[in-house]
Amino acid sequence: MEFRTKIEIPGVPGMITYDSNVIFIGSCFANEMGKNFHLGKMNALVNPFGVLYNPGSTAHALELMMSDVVYTQDDIYFHDNKYLSFDHDTSFSSVSREQCLHRINSSLTGARSFLRNASFLFVTF
């Protein structure tokens, strides 16, 4: 007589593989997880808007990634001798308006392309 219950756990469909495109967006935890994926030579896009901590900002970033919005000079602000976007972290700011817009739009274009083929999306707050 056995004094335990055997439970068969079925495999999980759609596991992450080296062919999977994985997006991490949100907090610094997303950065750390994405860094581990990169170290493992896996396809990962990590925080295309920089670190975002609040759910509203993260949802807005995802909406922008699914739209055809292109940032213009009307979407950025000049403060403390730097151009910046309230939608992005400080790694996108620059003393040059053109460079700031280029960083933002390049990242957004890449994120859109990656999202179209993404298998997994991890959102952290």
PDB file of N, CA, C and O in Angstrom, residues 1-37:
ATOM      1  N   MET A   1       0.843  -1.174   0.000  1.00  0.00           N
ATOM      2  CA  MET A   1       0.000   0.000   0.000  1.00  0.00           C
ATOM      3  C   MET A   1       0.892   1.243   0.000  1.00  0.00           C
ATOM      4  O   MET A   1       1.831   1.318   0.782  1.00  0.00           O
ATOM      5  N   GLU A   2       0.556   2.208  -0.871  1.00  0.00           N
ATOM      6  CA  GLU A   2       1.344   3.437  -0.949  1.00  0.00           C
ATOM      7  C   GLU A   2       0.698   4.520  -0.087  1.00  0.00           C
ATOM      8  O   GLU A   2      -0.513   4.636  -0.027  1.00  0.00           O
ATOM      9  N   PHE A   3       1.555   5.326   0.552  1.00  0.00           N
ATOM     10  CA  PHE A   3       1.064   6.417   1.395  1.00  0.00           C
ATOM     11  C   PHE A   3       1.291   7.772   0.740  1.00  0.00           C
ATOM     12  O   PHE A   3       1.621   8.734   1.403  1.00  0.00           O
ATOM     13  N   ARG A   4       1.122   7.816  -0.558  1.00  0.00           N
ATOM     14  CA  ARG A   4       1.240   9.078  -1.278  1.00  0.00           C
ATOM     15  C   ARG A   4       0.342   9.036  -2.495  1.00  0.00           C
ATOM     16  O   ARG A   4      -0.045   7.969  -2.964  1.00  0.00           O
ATOM     17  N   THR A   5       0.024  10.199  -2.979  1.00  0.00           N
ATOM     18  CA  THR A   5      -0.802  10.309  -4.170  1.00  0.00           C
ATOM     19  C   THR A   5       0.090  10.745  -5.320  1.00  0.00           C
ATOM     20  O   THR A   5       0.799  11.746  -5.226  1.00  0.00           O
ATOM     21  N   LYS A   6       0.062   9.986  -6.378  1.00  0.00           N
ATOM     22  CA  LYS A   6       0.832  10.349  -7.557  1.00  0.00           C
ATOM     23  C   LYS A   6      -0.016  11.263  -8.434  1.00  0.00           C
ATOM     24  O   LYS A   6      -1.178  10.953  -8.719  1.00  0.00           O
ATOM     25  N   ILE A   7       0.569  12.360  -8.831  1.00  0.00           N
ATOM     26  CA  ILE A   7      -0.133  13.319  -9.678  1.00  0.00           C
ATOM     27  C   ILE A   7       0.677  13.508 -10.948  1.00  0.00           C
ATOM     28  O   ILE A   7       1.859  13.854 -10.888  1.00  0.00           O
ATOM     29  N   GLU A   8       0.039  13.290 -12.066  1.00  0.00           N
ATOM     30  CA  GLU A   8       0.682  13.510 -13.358  1.00  0.00           C
ATOM     31  C   GLU A   8       0.449  14.964 -13.767  1.00  0.00           C
ATOM     32  O   GLU A   8      -0.694  15.404 -13.876  1.00  0.00           O
ATOM     33  N   ILE A   9       1.513  15.697 -13.959  1.00  0.00           N
ATOM     34  CA  ILE A   9       1.404  17.094 -14.383  1.00  0.00           C
ATOM     35  C   ILE A   9       1.721  17.147 -15.870  1.00  0.00           C
ATOM     36  O   ILE A   9       2.828  16.786 -16.283  1.00  0.00           O
ATOM     37  N   PRO A  10       0.734  17.572 -16.665  1.00  0.00           N
ATOM     38  CA  PRO A  10       0.971  17.618 -18.115  1.00  0.00           C
ATOM     39  C   PRO A  10       1.989  18.713 -18.470  1.00  0.00           C
ATOM     40  O   PRO A  10       2.152  19.691 -17.746  1.00  0.00           O
ATOM     41  N   GLY A  11       2.668  18.517 -19.577  1.00  0.00           N
ATOM     42  CA  GLY A  11       3.619  19.519 -20.052  1.00  0.00           C
ATOM     43  C   GLY A  11       2.913  20.819 -20.402  1.00  0.00           C
ATOM     44  O   GLY A  11       1.720  20.842 -20.687  1.00  0.00           O
ATOM     45  N   VAL A  12       3.654  21.882 -20.377  1.00  0.00           N
ATOM     46  CA  VAL A  12       3.108  23.199 -20.686  1.00  0.00           C
ATOM     47  C   VAL A  12       3.261  23.458 -22.181  1.00  0.00           C
ATOM     48  O   VAL A  12       4.365  23.375 -22.717  1.00  0.00           O
ATOM     49  N   PRO A  13       2.163  23.754 -22.872  1.00  0.00           N
ATOM     50  CA  PRO A  13       2.297  24.078 -24.297  1.00  0.00           C
ATOM     51  C   PRO A  13       2.933  25.455 -24.461  1.00  0.00           C
ATOM     52  O   PRO A  13       2.728  26.347 -23.641  1.00  0.00           O
ATOM     53  N   GLY A  14       3.708  25.613 -25.484  1.00  0.00           N
ATOM     54  CA  GLY A  14       4.284  26.917 -25.775  1.00  0.00           C
ATOM     55  C   GLY A  14       5.381  27.350 -24.823  1.00  0.00           C
ATOM     56  O   GLY A  14       5.380  28.475 -24.354  1.00  0.00           O
ATOM     57  N   MET A  15       6.300  26.480 -24.536  1.00  0.00           N
ATOM     58  CA  MET A  15       7.401  26.845 -23.647  1.00  0.00           C
ATOM     59  C   MET A  15       8.372  27.778 -24.379  1.00  0.00           C
ATOM     60  O   MET A  15       8.456  27.773 -25.592  1.00  0.00           O
ATOM     61  N   ILE A  16       9.101  28.554 -23.636  1.00  0.00           N
ATOM     62  CA  ILE A  16      10.094  29.461 -24.216  1.00  0.00           C
ATOM     63  C   ILE A  16      11.281  28.645 -24.706  1.00  0.00           C
ATOM     64  O   ILE A  16      11.813  27.810 -23.984  1.00  0.00           O
ATOM     65  N   THR A  17      11.656  28.905 -25.956  1.00  0.00           N
ATOM     66  CA  THR A  17      12.811  28.233 -26.552  1.00  0.00           C
ATOM     67  C   THR A  17      13.755  29.293 -27.110  1.00  0.00           C
ATOM     68  O   THR A  17      13.467  30.492 -27.048  1.00  0.00           O
ATOM     69  N   TYR A  18      14.841  28.842 -27.683  1.00  0.00           N
ATOM     70  CA  TYR A  18      15.792  29.782 -28.289  1.00  0.00           C
ATOM     71  C   TYR A  18      15.212  30.454 -29.527  1.00  0.00           C
ATOM     72  O   TYR A  18      15.725  31.466 -29.984  1.00  0.00           O
ATOM     73  N   ASP A  19      14.134  29.913 -30.067  1.00  0.00           N
ATOM     74  CA  ASP A  19      13.476  30.527 -31.224  1.00  0.00           C
ATOM     75  C   ASP A  19      12.406  31.532 -30.814  1.00  0.00           C
ATOM     76  O   ASP A  19      11.849  32.227 -31.660  1.00  0.00           O
ATOM     77  N   SER A  20      12.082  31.595 -29.530  1.00  0.00           N
ATOM     78  CA  SER A  20      11.037  32.493 -29.038  1.00  0.00           C
ATOM     79  C   SER A  20      11.537  33.931 -28.986  1.00  0.00           C
ATOM     80  O   SER A  20      12.679  34.184 -28.616  1.00  0.00           O
ATOM     81  N   ASN A  21      10.665  34.850 -29.359  1.00  0.00           N
ATOM     82  CA  ASN A  21      10.930  36.276 -29.168  1.00  0.00           C
ATOM     83  C   ASN A  21      10.187  36.698 -27.909  1.00  0.00           C
ATOM     84  O   ASN A  21       8.965  36.554 -27.832  1.00  0.00           O
ATOM     85  N   VAL A  22      10.926  37.212 -26.934  1.00  0.00           N
ATOM     86  CA  VAL A  22      10.365  37.525 -25.630  1.00  0.00           C
ATOM     87  C   VAL A  22      10.561  39.015 -25.342  1.00  0.00           C
ATOM     88  O   VAL A  22      11.660  39.538 -25.518  1.00  0.00           O
ATOM     89  N   ILE A  23       9.496  39.673 -24.916  1.00  0.00           N
ATOM     90  CA  ILE A  23       9.576  41.094 -24.551  1.00  0.00           C
ATOM     91  C   ILE A  23       9.417  41.218 -23.042  1.00  0.00           C
ATOM     92  O   ILE A  23       8.512  40.611 -22.455  1.00  0.00           O
ATOM     93  N   PHE A  24      10.295  42.005 -22.446  1.00  0.00           N
ATOM     94  CA  PHE A  24      10.199  42.356 -21.034  1.00  0.00           C
ATOM     95  C   PHE A  24       9.965  43.859 -20.966  1.00  0.00           C
ATOM     96  O   PHE A  24      10.722  44.635 -21.554  1.00  0.00           O
ATOM     97  N   ILE A  25       8.920  44.266 -20.261  1.00  0.00           N
ATOM     98  CA  ILE A  25       8.642  45.693 -20.142  1.00  0.00           C
ATOM     99  C   ILE A  25       8.184  45.988 -18.718  1.00  0.00           C
ATOM    100  O   ILE A  25       7.473  45.200 -18.104  1.00  0.00           O
ATOM    101  N   GLY A  26       8.660  47.104 -18.187  1.00  0.00           N
ATOM    102  CA  GLY A  26       8.245  47.526 -16.854  1.00  0.00           C
ATOM    103  C   GLY A  26       9.406  47.931 -15.977  1.00  0.00           C
ATOM    104  O   GLY A  26      10.257  48.722 -16.375  1.00  0.00           O
ATOM    105  N   SER A  27       9.456  47.336 -14.815  1.00  0.00           N
ATOM    106  CA  SER A  27      10.383  47.754 -13.763  1.00  0.00           C
ATOM    107  C   SER A  27      11.816  47.282 -14.028  1.00  0.00           C
ATOM    108  O   SER A  27      12.105  46.633 -15.033  1.00  0.00           O
ATOM    109  N   CYS A  28      12.681  47.557 -13.068  1.00  0.00           N
ATOM    110  CA  CYS A  28      14.075  47.116 -13.172  1.00  0.00           C
ATOM    111  C   CYS A  28      14.169  45.595 -13.112  1.00  0.00           C
ATOM    112  O   CYS A  28      15.139  45.015 -13.589  1.00  0.00           O
ATOM    113  N   PHE A  29      13.156  44.929 -12.571  1.00  0.00           N
ATOM    114  CA  PHE A  29      13.127  43.464 -12.596  1.00  0.00           C
ATOM    115  C   PHE A  29      13.083  42.969 -14.039  1.00  0.00           C
ATOM    116  O   PHE A  29      13.719  41.969 -14.378  1.00  0.00           O
ATOM    117  N   ALA A  30      12.344  43.668 -14.900  1.00  0.00           N
ATOM    118  CA  ALA A  30      12.304  43.323 -16.324  1.00  0.00           C
ATOM    119  C   ALA A  30      13.707  43.439 -16.918  1.00  0.00           C
ATOM    120  O   ALA A  30      14.121  42.600 -17.721  1.00  0.00           O
ATOM    121  N   ASN A  31      14.449  44.478 -16.518  1.00  0.00           N
ATOM    122  CA  ASN A  31      15.839  44.631 -16.981  1.00  0.00           C
ATOM    123  C   ASN A  31      16.690  43.435 -16.574  1.00  0.00           C
ATOM    124  O   ASN A  31      17.470  42.904 -17.366  1.00  0.00           O
ATOM    125  N   GLU A  32      16.558  43.033 -15.321  1.00  0.00           N
ATOM    126  CA  GLU A  32      17.375  41.927 -14.814  1.00  0.00           C
ATOM    127  C   GLU A  32      17.025  40.612 -15.503  1.00  0.00           C
ATOM    128  O   GLU A  32      17.916  39.844 -15.870  1.00  0.00           O
ATOM    129  N   MET A  33      15.750  40.350 -15.670  1.00  0.00           N
ATOM    130  CA  MET A  33      15.334  39.118 -16.357  1.00  0.00           C
ATOM    131  C   MET A  33      15.798  39.143 -17.816  1.00  0.00           C
ATOM    132  O   MET A  33      16.303  38.151 -18.327  1.00  0.00           O
ATOM    133  N   GLY A  34      15.617  40.275 -18.457  1.00  0.00           N
ATOM    134  CA  GLY A  34      16.053  40.406 -19.846  1.00  0.00           C
ATOM    135  C   GLY A  34      17.550  40.236 -19.988  1.00  0.00           C
ATOM    136  O   GLY A  34      18.032  39.631 -20.954  1.00  0.00           O
ATOM    137  N   LYS A  35      18.302  40.762 -19.024  1.00  0.00           N
ATOM    138  CA  LYS A  35      19.762  40.605 -19.046  1.00  0.00           C
ATOM    139  C   LYS A  35      20.136  39.120 -19.000  1.00  0.00           C
ATOM    140  O   LYS A  35      21.037  38.675 -19.711  1.00  0.00           O
ATOM    141  N   ASN A  36      19.427  38.354 -18.179  1.00  0.00           N
ATOM    142  CA  ASN A  36      19.698  36.916 -18.105  1.00  0.00           C
ATOM    143  C   ASN A  36      19.370  36.217 -19.420  1.00  0.00           C
ATOM    144  O   ASN A  36      20.081  35.295 -19.826  1.00  0.00           O
ATOM    145  N   PHE A  37      18.312  36.650 -20.075  1.00  0.00           N
ATOM    146  CA  PHE A  37      17.994  36.081 -21.384  1.00  0.00           C
ATOM    147  C   PHE A  37      19.096  36.409 -22.390  1.00  0.00           C
ATOM    148  O   PHE A  37      19.507  35.553 -23.167  1.00  0.00           O
TER     149      PHE A  37
END
